[in-house]
Amino acid sequence: MSAAREVVIEARGLQKHYQLGAETVRALRGVDLEIRRNEYVAIMGPSGSGKSTFMNLIGCLDSPTTGEFILNGHPVAGMSDDELARVRNREIGFVFQTFNLLPRSSALENVELPLVYAGVGKKERRERAVAALQAVELGNRMDHRPNELSGGQRQRVAIARALVNTPSIILADEPTGNLDSRTSEEIMALFARLHGQGQTIIMVTHEPDIAAHAERVVTLRDGTIHSDRRQTPAPVVARPARVEEEAEAALSGT
Amino acid sequence: MPVGEALRVSFQMIRVNKLRAFFTVLGTVMGVTFLIAVITLITGMDSYMKEDFAGKVYGFNSVMLRRRPSVTMTDDPELRRMWRRRQPLTFEDAEWLGERMETPGIISISSDRGGKVSGPSGRTLESVRISGASASFFTARDMGVEAGRVFSEQEAARGVPVVIIGKDVADKLFDVGSPLGQTVRVQGFPYRVVGVLEKQGSLFGMSMDNVVIAPAKSRVNGYVNPHNVVDEITFKVSDASLVPRAMAEMEGWMRIRHRLHPGDPNDFELETASESMAFWNKIATYLMLALPLLVGISLVVGAVVIMNIMLVAVSERTREIGLRKSLGARRRDILAQFMIEAGTLSGAGGVLGIGIGIALATLVSSISPLPARVSMLSIVLSIFLGVGVGLAAGVYPAYRASRLDPIEALRSE
């Protein structure tokens, strides 16, 4: 890992407390972490480890109780809701376990959505969304609605949506949780390719198989970092026959 | 502000769930339907009163002198007795006035009563309006003939038995051939037809063409009115601006003629088209005052329903709101989206209401003599009201949506 790479995420003494009735839940008890550009990080940890809370902070969906959190130069702590929304729009590409596509909108419209909130004009929006869909090899499925796509295709639409506004990080929350192992491999291959193109990827998962694809694994336990190790990413299994999947998608109703 | 996106989603929601959308905006639809239907009928009445009624009853730019008002709504017997005690107007009054009026204009007289008219084939029409008039009457009322001629001053002065018949009478008595030169019997008296009136149309469903007009001094006058008595003396001026002057002058002369002392009330009526308009305007004003109340109730009920459905929509779509927020939607974007949805929905209801309202008014006017005319203003008003109700109803649900915590919202099922 070259030291010349700039820091994208910098967390210092990050704490997050929740008030649950009379009790204060200390979900994060001081996390220090630095992630540099073009790193591929898996965040692991059992439930209750503070993994989700940490992900929400990285995703700028929440701000810390104490501590510093700097995302691509933006000090996030103390930001208003609308400022956080702006940072999410520009800096973060979310990929969810359940895809979270708008069911009544086409793939193209779904991918355009972050650009709508970025205030990008209609024509440019379309061009960029088309390019993002082509980048995930869905250029031929742009007018399909989510229910006309297979699970893997849906997740690829979601990844295109995450990429479209050129964020500084891709933040994926259990991206393969709803996919079979073959499709999971396909998504991991896509992540590996994006990483190869210089994308910074942070992936929250509880599956060691999936975490194995990252080059760095951060494990949380009881609200602190338990381990932070680097590894050689597991090679992605050769892509299964795409023909098969295309046929499946075609049958599922196009 | 992604207004385009909000509109796109709004129409999508309406399209996907048409029935629910319809029930949601039923209040708006009903309110606007009612508004449009009533305003359309009032506007129709209004233009009818201005353009047709006043002209047909009084003639344009005319002052009408009568013993008693032509249109009355009263059944006060005292008032009726008072009118009967007044001295009637006579041919001499008309001549006397005609010699003295300084305002330039045409004086004419007319009297009428319903009676029988029979044709050469022996067919008899009951309750035809039989008018006795002066030759100037046709000019004063802007009445033309479609065939033949009107009677002349000389014929009128000598009481020659010639008659101008209305279109309905002509059609009913003469199936074939021209009525001109034929003899009809008006209340038993033989008259020679010299002209057929142009079609006059109808007034509140009553045909204005079921009429015969004969010289006032001809024999039928004995049936229409007691000897020498006339119903109306009409003074027509060339321009509306001369009407008040003519009216004041006629009043002055008639007070002299009837030897009224200063302070005595007039013992005659002077009417103009604007008098009848004042009466109609009063009715229209009452209708217009009652309207906002009725429309308002529908719209308030409509707003409450929309607000509730929007609250349901917000909770159904919590996850979508969370997703939009995670992708960078600010509070105001979510607020705008749900406000625009409510506004679009209700606006669509308004448009539907406009359609139904116009259809309803057209239906009413086709089965009743009430005329209908669509007013552009009412359409604009309806669209504003429709959208406005939606926006007002959408504020609270949209505010709730905009305040949702994105983490909670994304987690919801």
XYZ file of C-alpha atoms in Angstrom:
667
model
C 0.000 0.000 0.000
C 1.640 3.178 -1.134
C 1.728 5.966 1.434
C 1.278 8.506 -1.334
C -2.383 7.617 -1.705
C -4.619 10.239 -0.179
C -6.800 9.482 2.807
C -10.491 9.154 1.966
C -11.794 8.253 5.373
C -10.309 9.336 8.642
C -11.930 8.398 11.946
C -10.482 9.574 15.260
C -11.880 8.461 18.590
C -15.278 7.845 17.047
C -18.031 7.214 19.615
C -21.734 6.771 19.141
C -24.167 6.494 22.030
C -27.872 5.825 21.860
C -30.421 6.586 24.515
C -32.580 3.490 24.938
C -35.067 4.393 27.641
C -33.069 5.160 30.779
C -30.076 3.241 29.480
C -27.312 4.616 27.295
C -26.142 2.148 24.675
C -22.532 2.757 23.692
C -22.525 1.280 20.201
C -19.094 2.608 19.280
C -16.533 3.194 22.021
C -13.706 4.929 20.205
C -12.807 3.802 16.714
C -9.707 5.041 14.903
C -9.426 4.127 11.260
C -7.877 5.460 8.096
C -8.888 4.320 4.633
C -6.994 5.504 1.585
C -8.077 5.935 -1.988
C -8.514 2.706 -3.967
C -8.537 0.476 -0.924
C -10.925 -2.472 -0.878
C -11.981 -2.967 2.726
C -14.317 -5.500 4.266
C -15.811 -4.618 7.632
C -16.786 -7.660 9.644
C -18.054 -8.360 13.087
C -20.809 -10.251 14.887
C -24.155 -8.603 15.472
C -23.976 -6.094 18.277
C -20.362 -5.331 17.446
C -21.198 -1.817 16.278
C -20.704 -2.782 12.641
C -24.020 -1.274 11.480
C -23.515 1.881 13.524
C -20.059 2.299 12.027
C -21.448 1.771 8.542
C -24.139 4.425 9.129
C -21.418 6.868 10.179
C -19.275 6.078 7.141
C -22.402 6.477 5.000
C -23.044 9.891 6.568
C -26.531 8.735 7.490
C -25.717 9.661 11.069
C -23.183 11.786 12.869
C -20.991 10.675 15.790
C -21.637 11.549 19.430
C -17.968 12.423 19.901
C -14.859 12.064 17.823
C -13.847 13.190 14.407
C -14.929 11.793 11.111
C -13.508 13.224 7.916
C -14.779 11.971 4.573
C -12.747 13.083 1.581
C -11.866 16.305 3.362
C -15.395 16.990 4.726
C -15.546 17.051 8.539
C -18.872 15.293 8.959
C -19.345 15.644 12.723
C -21.787 18.429 13.488
C -23.195 18.680 9.982
C -26.890 19.456 9.525
C -29.235 16.933 7.888
C -29.150 18.760 4.594
C -25.365 19.028 4.590
C -25.154 15.297 5.272
C -27.550 14.689 2.365
C -25.242 16.661 0.105
C -22.173 14.690 1.206
C -24.053 11.394 0.689
C -25.041 12.519 -2.761
C -21.535 13.496 -3.855
C -19.219 11.186 -1.945
C -20.999 7.906 -1.307
C -22.425 5.241 -3.547
C -24.658 2.938 -1.511
C -25.201 -0.702 -2.405
C -27.798 -2.442 -0.243
C -28.491 -6.049 0.567
C -32.075 -5.720 -0.723
C -31.033 -3.630 -3.744
C -33.559 -0.896 -2.856
C -34.584 -0.108 -6.396
C -37.766 1.863 -7.018
C -40.082 -0.906 -8.246
C -42.092 1.178 -10.709
C -39.144 2.894 -12.330
C -36.971 1.539 -15.122
C -33.332 0.616 -14.562
C -32.338 3.856 -16.246
C -34.614 5.975 -14.037
C -33.286 4.234 -10.947
C -29.709 4.960 -11.933
C -30.560 8.591 -12.697
C -31.923 9.195 -9.210
C -28.717 10.401 -7.473
C -28.154 12.798 -10.383
C -31.695 14.151 -9.927
C -30.799 15.148 -6.383
C -27.432 16.465 -7.533
C -29.332 18.857 -9.799
C -27.837 17.490 -13.014
C -29.733 18.453 -16.182
C -31.923 15.931 -17.954
C -29.698 15.303 -20.959
C -26.470 14.853 -19.001
C -28.345 12.714 -16.486
C -29.420 10.339 -19.206
C -25.973 10.132 -20.755
C -24.254 9.414 -17.455
C -26.867 6.849 -16.390
C -26.516 5.051 -19.729
C -22.725 5.013 -19.308
C -23.040 3.638 -15.753
C -25.398 0.869 -16.898
C -23.054 -0.014 -19.728
C -20.214 -0.190 -17.209
C -22.103 -2.941 -15.351
C -22.977 -4.641 -18.665
C -26.669 -3.807 -18.506
C -26.748 -1.561 -21.560
C -29.375 -3.872 -23.038
C -31.665 -3.834 -19.987
C -32.054 -0.102 -19.457
C -35.826 0.091 -19.920
C -36.563 -2.939 -17.767
C -38.186 -2.583 -14.410
C -36.674 -4.314 -11.370
C -39.283 -7.097 -11.482
C -38.182 -7.872 -15.026
C -34.570 -8.391 -13.912
C -32.816 -11.251 -12.092
C -31.365 -10.715 -8.623
C -27.852 -10.298 -9.960
C -29.039 -7.845 -12.584
C -30.902 -5.855 -9.945
C -27.795 -5.611 -7.827
C -25.844 -4.498 -10.884
C -28.415 -1.747 -11.477
C -27.913 -0.718 -7.842
C -24.146 -0.685 -8.386
C -24.580 1.443 -11.496
C -26.672 3.801 -9.379
C -23.900 3.894 -6.775
C -21.310 4.690 -9.456
C -23.214 7.243 -11.463
C -22.302 10.336 -9.459
C -18.576 9.338 -9.294
C -18.477 9.005 -5.489
C -15.271 8.800 -3.516
C -16.363 5.503 -1.936
C -18.702 2.642 -2.721
C -20.343 1.565 0.513
C -21.880 -1.880 0.225
C -23.971 -3.362 3.024
C -24.092 -7.174 2.657
C -24.209 -6.790 -1.134
C -24.531 -10.540 -1.707
C -26.845 -11.290 1.218
C -29.837 -11.858 -1.051
C -28.016 -13.608 -3.877
C -27.098 -17.234 -4.549
C -23.411 -18.112 -4.492
C -22.978 -18.091 -8.260
C -24.505 -14.612 -8.578
C -22.504 -13.505 -5.533
C -19.331 -14.422 -7.358
C -20.482 -12.386 -10.314
C -21.003 -9.327 -8.101
C -17.626 -9.882 -6.456
C -16.066 -10.014 -9.909
C -17.667 -6.687 -10.691
C -16.342 -5.207 -7.434
C -12.876 -6.524 -8.220
C -13.056 -4.905 -11.639
C -14.192 -1.568 -10.166
C -11.426 -1.774 -7.617
C -8.999 -2.423 -10.439
C -10.250 0.754 -12.093
C -9.319 2.759 -8.977
C -12.603 2.690 -7.041
C -12.526 2.735 -3.226
C -14.815 0.022 -1.900
C -15.992 -0.531 1.652
C -18.064 -3.630 2.137
C -19.862 -4.636 5.312
C -20.393 -8.375 5.516
C -20.544 -11.238 7.945
C -19.565 -13.851 5.348
C -15.853 -14.728 5.420
C -16.111 -16.008 1.821
C -17.155 -12.581 0.675
C -14.707 -10.729 2.907
C -11.966 -12.840 1.351
C -12.312 -10.799 -1.849
C -11.184 -7.619 -0.089
C -7.567 -6.648 0.368
C -8.096 -5.484 3.944
C -10.422 -6.829 6.627
C -11.404 -4.733 9.637
C -13.167 -6.662 12.378
C -15.212 -4.873 15.008
C -16.091 -6.280 18.392
C -17.904 -4.554 21.264
C -17.710 -1.181 19.633
C -13.984 -1.162 18.992
C -11.664 -2.416 16.278
C -10.659 -5.953 17.153
C -8.387 -6.601 14.197
C -7.247 -4.831 11.051
C -5.329 -7.058 8.671
C -4.323 -6.973 5.057
C -4.618 -9.978 2.809
C -4.241 -11.039 -0.752
C -7.708 -10.915 -2.289
C -9.128 -14.308 -3.147
C -9.303 -14.748 -6.899
C -12.770 -14.530 -8.304
C -14.041 -17.807 -9.696
C -14.296 -17.670 -13.447
C -17.507 -16.023 -14.527
C -20.268 -18.564 -15.054
C -21.843 -18.759 -18.449
C -23.667 -15.498 -18.917
C -25.882 -17.069 -21.529
C -27.548 -19.074 -18.808
C -28.363 -16.024 -16.787
C -29.603 -14.041 -19.745
C -31.959 -16.880 -20.586
C -33.200 -16.937 -17.013
C -33.831 -13.195 -17.067
C -35.642 -13.462 -20.358
C -37.909 -16.150 -18.911
C -38.636 -14.158 -15.775
C -40.611 -11.748 -17.893
C -39.293 -9.202 -20.333
C -35.528 21.195 -6.829
C -36.333 18.009 -8.750
C -39.873 19.036 -9.711
C -39.744 16.916 -12.841
C -38.914 13.816 -10.817
C -41.696 14.600 -8.344
C -44.214 15.025 -11.163
C -43.039 11.820 -12.826
C -43.537 9.886 -9.577
C -46.908 11.578 -9.008
C -48.318 10.508 -12.367
C -46.843 7.047 -11.854
C -48.703 6.751 -8.537
C -51.963 7.858 -10.108
C -51.499 5.463 -13.030
C -50.640 2.493 -10.843
C -53.557 2.974 -8.501
C -56.292 4.745 -10.399
C -59.176 3.695 -8.208
C -57.467 4.689 -4.991
C -56.430 7.994 -6.551
C -60.021 8.588 -7.607
C -61.444 7.945 -4.147
C -58.725 10.054 -2.609
C -59.749 13.083 -4.601
C -63.499 12.469 -4.621
C -64.027 15.490 -2.396
C -62.091 17.697 -4.776
C -63.936 16.226 -7.757
C -67.301 16.901 -6.145
C -66.418 20.397 -4.994
C -65.114 21.397 -8.388
C -67.975 19.679 -10.236
C -70.439 21.686 -8.200
C -68.510 24.906 -8.642
C -68.248 24.482 -12.400
C -71.853 23.367 -12.873
C -73.291 26.265 -10.897
C -70.992 28.902 -12.372
C -71.614 27.568 -15.863
C -75.360 27.877 -15.385
C -75.108 31.298 -13.748
C -72.791 32.536 -16.489
C -75.146 31.102 -19.083
C -78.097 32.859 -17.447
C -76.105 36.034 -17.192
C -75.104 36.259 -20.817
C -78.586 35.134 -21.774
C -80.107 37.929 -19.712
C -77.722 40.459 -21.165
C -77.755 39.383 -24.781
C -81.161 37.856 -25.370
C -83.656 38.454 -22.645
C -83.247 42.192 -22.267
C -83.295 42.681 -26.010
C -86.321 40.471 -26.565
C -88.435 41.841 -23.764
C -87.507 45.479 -23.832
C -85.555 46.053 -26.990
C -82.096 47.515 -26.874
C -81.650 51.111 -25.769
C -85.323 51.483 -24.999
C -87.365 52.938 -22.198
C -90.689 51.288 -21.608
C -93.621 53.101 -20.062
C -96.296 50.910 -18.452
C -99.144 51.135 -16.009
C -97.710 48.226 -14.046
C -94.329 46.493 -13.999
C -93.770 43.892 -16.709
C -91.959 41.423 -14.459
C -93.200 41.069 -10.900
C -92.424 38.602 -8.209
C -94.842 39.941 -5.653
C -98.225 38.581 -4.701
C -98.995 41.396 -2.311
C -102.699 42.079 -3.066
C -102.382 45.658 -1.842
C -99.739 46.385 -4.461
C -101.833 44.740 -7.190
C -104.892 46.815 -6.200
C -102.770 49.944 -6.288
C -101.599 49.132 -9.829
C -105.196 48.536 -10.920
C -106.333 51.900 -9.541
C -103.819 53.727 -11.744
C -105.152 55.350 -14.863
C -104.389 53.331 -17.992
C -102.112 54.552 -20.765
C -103.819 55.603 -23.982
C -103.105 56.205 -27.643
C -103.343 59.906 -26.877
C -100.653 59.597 -24.224
C -98.312 58.131 -26.842
C -99.066 60.856 -29.365
C -98.790 63.552 -26.743
C -95.432 62.223 -25.559
C -94.188 61.782 -29.107
C -94.842 65.453 -29.860
C -92.960 66.610 -26.774
C -89.908 64.328 -26.430
C -86.760 66.328 -27.138
C -84.373 63.371 -26.840
C -84.051 61.973 -30.371
C -85.781 58.609 -30.654
C -88.680 56.558 -31.930
C -91.887 56.145 -29.997
C -93.966 53.035 -30.420
C -96.897 51.354 -28.745
C -97.916 47.779 -28.200
C -100.450 45.729 -26.291
C -100.882 42.029 -26.216
C -103.075 39.210 -25.046
C -103.222 35.513 -25.754
C -105.921 34.441 -28.193
C -106.959 32.227 -31.077
C -105.725 32.425 -34.649
C -107.088 30.241 -37.436
C -105.846 29.756 -40.952
C -107.599 29.298 -44.297
C -107.572 25.517 -43.873
C -109.668 25.970 -40.756
C -106.916 24.897 -38.401
C -106.984 26.944 -35.192
C -104.072 27.749 -32.907
C -104.938 28.436 -29.286
C -103.037 30.894 -27.116
C -101.113 32.766 -29.734
C -99.769 36.087 -28.507
C -101.864 38.707 -30.292
C -100.142 42.074 -30.394
C -101.573 45.399 -31.404
C -98.742 47.738 -32.303
C -97.759 50.882 -34.097
C -95.738 50.706 -37.309
C -92.688 52.005 -35.434
C -92.845 48.990 -33.119
C -90.816 46.874 -35.563
C -88.022 49.415 -35.660
C -88.138 49.904 -31.892
C -87.761 46.147 -31.283
C -85.316 45.471 -34.108
C -87.752 43.014 -35.635
C -87.436 42.239 -39.329
C -89.525 40.179 -41.699
C -88.236 37.144 -43.532
C -90.956 37.499 -46.168
C -93.338 40.275 -47.180
C -93.297 43.536 -45.284
C -94.291 45.177 -42.043
C -97.394 47.366 -42.028
C -97.087 51.053 -42.812
C -97.852 54.158 -40.770
C -100.938 54.731 -42.888
C -102.218 51.201 -42.361
C -101.582 51.551 -38.650
C -103.327 54.915 -38.434
C -106.384 53.672 -40.341
C -106.497 50.289 -38.597
C -106.276 48.300 -41.842
C -106.746 44.578 -41.129
C -103.279 43.398 -42.107
C -101.114 41.181 -39.947
C -97.492 40.101 -39.590
C -97.301 36.516 -38.367
C -94.562 34.829 -36.355
C -92.544 31.939 -37.724
C -94.305 29.294 -35.608
C -97.722 30.526 -36.646
C -96.667 30.559 -40.301
C -95.284 27.021 -40.056
C -98.314 25.631 -38.308
C -101.037 27.284 -40.351
C -99.413 27.075 -43.774
C -97.861 23.684 -44.511
C -97.521 24.452 -48.182
C -97.373 27.679 -50.131
C -96.671 31.195 -48.997
C -98.863 32.696 -46.282
C -98.481 36.116 -47.914
C -101.789 37.475 -49.161
C -103.762 34.762 -47.390
C -106.412 35.507 -44.837
C -106.202 34.411 -41.223
C -108.765 34.973 -38.533
C -107.413 36.620 -35.425
C -109.875 36.079 -32.621
C -112.497 35.752 -35.372
C -111.587 38.917 -37.268
C -110.300 38.445 -40.826
C -106.802 39.755 -41.454
C -104.612 39.653 -44.541
C -101.096 38.346 -43.968
C -98.545 40.830 -45.328
C -95.379 39.580 -43.657
C -93.713 36.741 -41.793
C -91.418 37.685 -38.899
C -87.849 36.522 -38.770
C -87.265 33.767 -36.260
C -87.076 35.292 -32.793
C -86.042 32.223 -30.820
C -87.258 31.397 -27.365
C -87.206 32.921 -23.923
C -86.998 30.516 -20.971
C -88.419 27.820 -23.175
C -91.316 29.962 -24.425
C -91.338 30.506 -28.143
C -91.163 34.127 -29.223
C -92.416 33.123 -32.651
C -95.908 32.148 -31.586
C -97.186 35.635 -32.273
C -99.248 37.753 -34.638
C -98.825 41.527 -34.832
C -101.608 43.725 -36.164
C -102.074 47.507 -36.270
C -103.059 48.687 -32.808
C -106.100 50.512 -34.109
C -107.468 47.543 -36.080
C -110.524 45.614 -34.906
C -108.719 43.056 -32.780
C -107.709 45.815 -30.357
C -111.180 45.577 -28.874
C -110.249 42.065 -27.776
C -106.697 42.866 -26.650
C -107.484 45.910 -24.521
C -110.401 48.181 -23.592
C -111.025 50.995 -26.046
C -108.101 53.319 -26.536
C -105.914 51.619 -23.908
C -102.334 50.512 -24.600
C -100.070 48.333 -22.476
C -96.714 49.788 -23.350
C -95.300 52.943 -24.802
C -91.694 52.302 -25.836
C -89.179 55.004 -26.603
C -86.093 53.808 -28.416
C -82.969 55.937 -28.612
C -79.983 55.417 -30.861
C -77.402 54.924 -28.141
C -77.267 53.507 -24.607
C -75.900 56.797 -23.284
C -79.188 58.504 -24.181
C -81.302 56.050 -22.153
C -81.128 57.890 -18.789
C -81.952 61.209 -20.474
C -84.928 59.721 -22.305
C -86.112 58.089 -19.094
C -85.905 61.340 -17.105
C -87.680 63.249 -19.825
C -90.493 60.698 -20.116
C -90.941 60.724 -16.370
C -91.197 64.528 -16.367
C -93.731 64.638 -19.197
C -95.866 61.887 -17.728
C -95.997 63.580 -14.342
C -97.247 66.714 -16.095
C -99.673 64.675 -18.180
C -101.077 62.976 -15.057
C -101.030 66.251 -13.096
C -98.934 64.855 -10.252
C -97.880 67.243 -7.517
C -94.256 67.424 -6.412
C -93.821 64.694 -3.815
C -96.543 62.471 -5.270
C -95.236 59.052 -6.327
C -95.322 58.192 -10.012
C -98.511 56.471 -11.091
C -96.763 54.648 -13.931
C -93.687 52.464 -14.390
C -90.624 53.237 -16.472
C -88.499 50.224 -17.285
C -85.316 49.640 -19.174
C -83.295 46.556 -19.887
C -81.002 47.482 -17.018
C -83.969 47.333 -14.613
C -84.517 43.693 -15.352
C -80.777 43.141 -15.155
C -80.765 44.580 -11.655
C -83.361 42.029 -10.653
C -81.372 39.163 -12.168
C -78.132 40.468 -10.693
C -79.700 40.241 -7.266
C -80.537 36.567 -7.780
C -77.080 35.890 -9.196
C -75.496 37.582 -6.191
C -77.383 35.338 -3.763
C -76.352 32.263 -5.734
C -72.762 33.415 -5.829
C -72.799 33.989 -2.061
C -74.171 30.521 -1.309
C -71.730 28.858 -3.696
C -68.462 29.229 -1.749
C -70.096 27.671 1.300
C -71.223 24.552 -0.554
C -68.020 24.213 -2.530
C -65.993 24.947 0.591
C -67.574 22.064 2.525
C -66.719 19.574 -0.234
C -63.192 20.845 -0.513
C -62.540 20.764 3.236
C -63.813 17.175 3.408
C -61.716 16.444 0.325
C -58.615 17.911 1.936
C -59.047 15.797 5.070
C -59.338 12.621 2.961
C -56.287 13.542 0.887
C -54.301 14.250 4.027
C -55.141 10.847 5.468
C -54.342 8.966 2.285
C -51.073 10.860 1.983
C -50.184 9.874 5.554
C -50.842 6.261 4.594
C -48.719 6.710 1.479
C -45.856 8.134 3.534
C -45.868 5.157 5.876
C -46.173 2.693 2.973
C -43.256 4.300 1.240
C -41.013 4.835 4.249
C -38.327 2.648 2.707
C -38.429 4.595 -0.534
C -38.054 7.819 1.451
C -35.058 6.313 3.258
C -33.520 5.291 -0.043
C -34.038 8.731 -1.566
C -32.463 10.315 1.483
C -29.484 7.969 1.311
C -29.016 8.971 -2.331
C -28.863 12.616 -1.362
C -32.450 13.908 -1.149
C -32.625 16.789 1.307
C -35.588 17.392 3.601
C -36.973 19.983 1.247
C -36.718 17.543 -1.696
C -38.860 14.994 0.141
C -41.215 17.742 1.319
C -41.585 19.016 -2.225
C -42.092 15.528 -3.605
C -45.047 14.713 -1.362
C -46.548 18.196 -1.672
C -46.328 17.953 -5.437
C -47.868 14.480 -5.317
C -50.805 15.719 -3.281
C -51.138 18.788 -5.512
C -50.989 16.750 -8.713
C -53.475 14.219 -7.410
C -55.933 16.860 -6.300
C -55.300 18.920 -9.435
C -56.170 15.870 -11.526
C -59.328 15.573 -9.431
C -60.036 19.200 -10.238
C -59.663 18.563 -13.960
C -62.013 15.603 -13.671
C -64.433 17.821 -11.739
C -64.287 20.451 -14.473
C -65.204 17.813 -17.055
C -68.055 16.394 -14.994
C -69.240 19.887 -14.063
C -69.427 21.016 -17.670
C -71.155 17.777 -18.645
C -73.651 18.246 -15.825
C -74.378 21.857 -16.741
C -74.792 20.889 -20.393
C -77.176 18.124 -19.376
C -79.217 20.487 -17.197
C -79.415 23.061 -19.964
C -80.449 20.457 -22.519
C -83.370 19.182 -20.449
C -84.424 22.548 -19.029
C -84.707 26.041 -20.463
C -81.702 27.118 -18.382
C -78.853 28.132 -20.628
C -75.243 27.118 -19.936
C -72.048 28.884 -20.797
C -68.614 27.753 -19.647
C -66.686 30.526 -17.979
C -62.919 30.515 -18.460
C -62.481 32.134 -15.076
C -64.259 29.278 -13.306
C -61.951 26.762 -14.998
C -58.837 28.629 -13.931
C -60.296 29.030 -10.446
C -61.071 25.303 -10.262
C -57.576 24.278 -11.231
C -56.122 26.607 -8.634
C -58.567 25.325 -6.020
C -57.881 21.703 -6.894
C -54.119 22.057 -6.723
C -54.393 24.341 -3.686
C -56.480 21.842 -1.722
C -53.912 19.151 -2.480
C -50.986 21.327 -1.433
C -52.723 22.349 1.779
C -53.635 18.738 2.555
C -50.136 17.575 1.653
C -48.222 19.890 3.976
C -48.452 17.779 7.107
C -47.830 14.337 5.528
C -44.967 15.790 3.483
C -43.477 17.362 6.591
C -43.674 14.007 8.363
C -41.963 12.317 5.410
C -39.214 14.915 5.272
C -38.395 14.424 8.971
C -37.957 10.653 8.744
C -34.607 9.350 9.927
C -32.952 7.728 6.899
C -31.520 4.849 8.969
C -34.890 3.963 10.469
C -36.599 4.458 7.138
C -34.201 2.163 5.281
C -34.684 -0.531 7.884
C -38.503 -0.484 7.643
C -40.273 -3.191 5.717
